[in-house]
mmCIF file of C-alpha atoms in Angstrom:
data_model
loop_
_atom_site.group_PDB
_atom_site.id
_atom_site.type_symbol
_atom_site.label_atom_id
_atom_site.label_comp_id
_atom_site.label_asym_id
_atom_site.label_seq_id
_atom_site.Cartn_x
_atom_site.Cartn_y
_atom_site.Cartn_z
ATOM 1 C CA MET A 1 -5.331 -16.027 8.560
ATOM 2 C CA ARG A 2 -2.513 -13.660 9.409
ATOM 3 C CA THR A 3 -1.934 -10.549 7.340
ATOM 4 C CA ARG A 4 1.532 -11.734 6.306
ATOM 5 C CA GLU A 5 0.058 -14.923 4.837
ATOM 6 C CA LYS A 6 -2.590 -13.258 2.667
ATOM 7 C CA SER A 7 -1.954 -12.874 -1.029
ATOM 8 C CA TYR A 8 -3.382 -10.401 -3.515
ATOM 9 C CA GLN A 9 -5.908 -13.067 -4.515
ATOM 10 C CA ASP A 10 -7.184 -13.192 -0.943
ATOM 11 C CA TYR A 11 -7.987 -9.498 -1.287
ATOM 12 C CA GLY A 12 -9.531 -9.983 -4.744
ATOM 13 C CA ILE A 13 -6.763 -8.132 -6.583
ATOM 14 C CA THR A 14 -5.370 -9.357 -9.913
ATOM 15 C CA ASP A 15 -1.827 -8.814 -11.209
ATOM 16 C CA ASP A 16 -3.050 -6.118 -13.613
ATOM 17 C CA GLU A 17 -4.767 -4.317 -10.737
ATOM 18 C CA VAL A 18 -1.553 -4.456 -8.694
ATOM 19 C CA ARG A 19 0.312 -2.717 -11.519
ATOM 20 C CA TYR A 20 -2.512 -0.166 -11.886
ATOM 21 C CA ILE A 21 -2.510 0.687 -8.163
ATOM 22 C CA LYS A 22 1.293 0.991 -8.040
ATOM 23 C CA GLU A 23 1.287 3.237 -11.110
ATOM 24 C CA PHE A 24 -1.491 5.371 -9.622
ATOM 25 C CA CYS A 25 0.437 5.791 -6.363
ATOM 26 C CA ARG A 26 3.716 6.678 -8.094
ATOM 27 C CA ASN A 27 2.104 9.243 -10.391
ATOM 28 C CA SER A 28 -0.289 10.748 -7.847
ATOM 29 C CA ASN A 29 -0.703 14.466 -7.225
ATOM 30 C CA ASP A 30 -1.147 16.067 -3.785
ATOM 31 C CA GLU A 31 -4.922 15.531 -3.674
ATOM 32 C CA GLN A 32 -4.579 11.892 -4.689
ATOM 33 C CA ARG A 33 -1.830 11.382 -2.108
ATOM 34 C CA HIS A 34 -4.207 12.641 0.549
ATOM 35 C CA THR A 35 -6.722 10.024 -0.599
ATOM 36 C CA ILE A 36 -4.013 7.354 -0.416
ATOM 37 C CA ARG A 37 -3.141 8.414 3.146
ATOM 38 C CA VAL A 38 -6.796 8.257 4.171
ATOM 39 C CA ALA A 39 -7.145 4.794 2.630
ATOM 40 C CA LEU A 40 -4.040 3.608 4.481
ATOM 41 C CA SER A 41 -5.445 4.860 7.789
ATOM 42 C CA GLU A 42 -7.140 1.450 7.996
ATOM 43 C CA LEU A 43 -3.711 -0.064 8.664
ATOM 44 C CA ASP A 44 -1.733 -0.164 11.886
ATOM 45 C CA PRO A 45 -0.809 3.478 12.654
ATOM 46 C CA TYR A 46 2.870 2.538 12.977
ATOM 47 C CA ILE A 47 3.044 0.820 9.586
ATOM 48 C CA ALA A 48 0.790 3.110 7.494
ATOM 49 C CA PRO A 49 3.375 5.870 6.845
ATOM 50 C CA TYR A 50 5.995 3.344 5.732
ATOM 51 C CA VAL A 51 3.545 1.613 3.408
ATOM 52 C CA PHE A 52 2.675 5.043 2.001
ATOM 53 C CA TYR A 53 6.332 5.841 1.282
ATOM 54 C CA SER A 54 6.864 2.385 -0.158
ATOM 55 C CA LEU A 55 4.023 2.817 -2.650
ATOM 56 C CA VAL A 56 4.398 6.507 -3.505
ATOM 57 C CA ASP A 57 8.207 6.719 -3.579
ATOM 58 C CA ASN A 58 8.736 3.130 -4.809
ATOM 59 C CA LEU A 59 10.832 2.189 -1.764
ATOM 60 C CA SER A 60 11.521 -1.403 -0.773
ATOM 61 C CA TYR A 61 11.598 -2.751 2.766
ATOM 62 C CA GLU A 62 15.398 -2.574 2.676
ATOM 63 C CA ASP A 63 15.344 1.061 1.498
ATOM 64 C CA ILE A 64 13.050 2.025 4.358
ATOM 65 C CA CYS A 65 15.108 0.089 6.923
ATOM 66 C CA ALA A 66 18.239 1.911 5.768
ATOM 67 C CA LYS A 67 16.645 5.195 6.881
ATOM 68 C CA ASN A 68 14.352 4.105 9.746
ATOM 69 C CA TYR A 69 14.247 1.233 12.190
ATOM 70 C CA LEU A 70 11.218 -1.000 11.623
ATOM 71 C CA TYR A 71 10.343 -3.449 14.344
ATOM 72 C CA ILE A 72 8.514 -5.756 11.951
ATOM 73 C CA GLY A 73 10.000 -8.240 9.533
ATOM 74 C CA LYS A 74 10.024 -8.163 5.780
ATOM 75 C CA GLY A 75 7.157 -10.666 5.439
ATOM 76 C CA ASP A 76 4.955 -8.656 7.795
ATOM 77 C CA PHE A 77 5.769 -5.406 5.994
ATOM 78 C CA TYR A 78 4.817 -6.739 2.571
ATOM 79 C CA GLY A 79 1.684 -8.327 4.072
ATOM 80 C CA HIS A 80 0.630 -4.895 5.338
ATOM 81 C CA ARG A 81 1.515 -3.401 1.966
ATOM 82 C CA ARG A 82 -0.830 -5.868 0.231
ATOM 83 C CA GLN A 83 -3.527 -4.994 2.761
ATOM 84 C CA GLY A 84 -2.913 -1.308 2.076
ATOM 85 C CA MET A 85 -3.210 -1.807 -1.667
ATOM 86 C CA ALA A 86 -6.594 -3.473 -1.134
ATOM 87 C CA ALA A 87 -7.670 -0.452 0.942
ATOM 88 C CA ILE A 88 -6.480 1.920 -1.797
ATOM 89 C CA LYS A 89 -8.470 -0.042 -4.376
ATOM 90 C CA ARG A 90 -11.635 0.287 -2.237
ATOM 91 C CA TRP A 91 -11.122 4.038 -1.885
ATOM 92 C CA MET A 92 -10.437 4.449 -5.598
ATOM 93 C CA ILE A 93 -13.710 2.683 -6.367
ATOM 94 C CA LEU A 94 -15.516 4.812 -3.778
ATOM 95 C CA TYR A 95 -14.216 8.077 -5.275
ATOM 96 C CA GLY A 96 -14.743 6.981 -8.875
ATOM 97 C CA ILE A 97 -11.017 6.968 -9.694
ATOM 98 C CA TRP A 98 -10.933 3.258 -10.527
ATOM 99 C CA GLU A 99 -10.765 2.849 -14.305
ATOM 100 C CA MET A 100 -10.041 -0.840 -14.798
#
């Protein structure tokens, strides 16, 4: 299955966990942001920084495209973002940050 076709359920993430991960990313400090960057290193090196900014700064695909040219489509971007959120969840569990 392609990354763009996978849903949160395919990664084992519930709607409540999605909200928890987004809230964690938006309210993260410098040390936590480093952990988020490391978790996102599992993604394509081109996409990882944009997924990071999308999660931490609450930017949409359109917001990012207004500032930078992305050579992937909207569906692919949000597929990678879901994959990145699954990676962040794994790292949060690994570091004992996960509190759900």
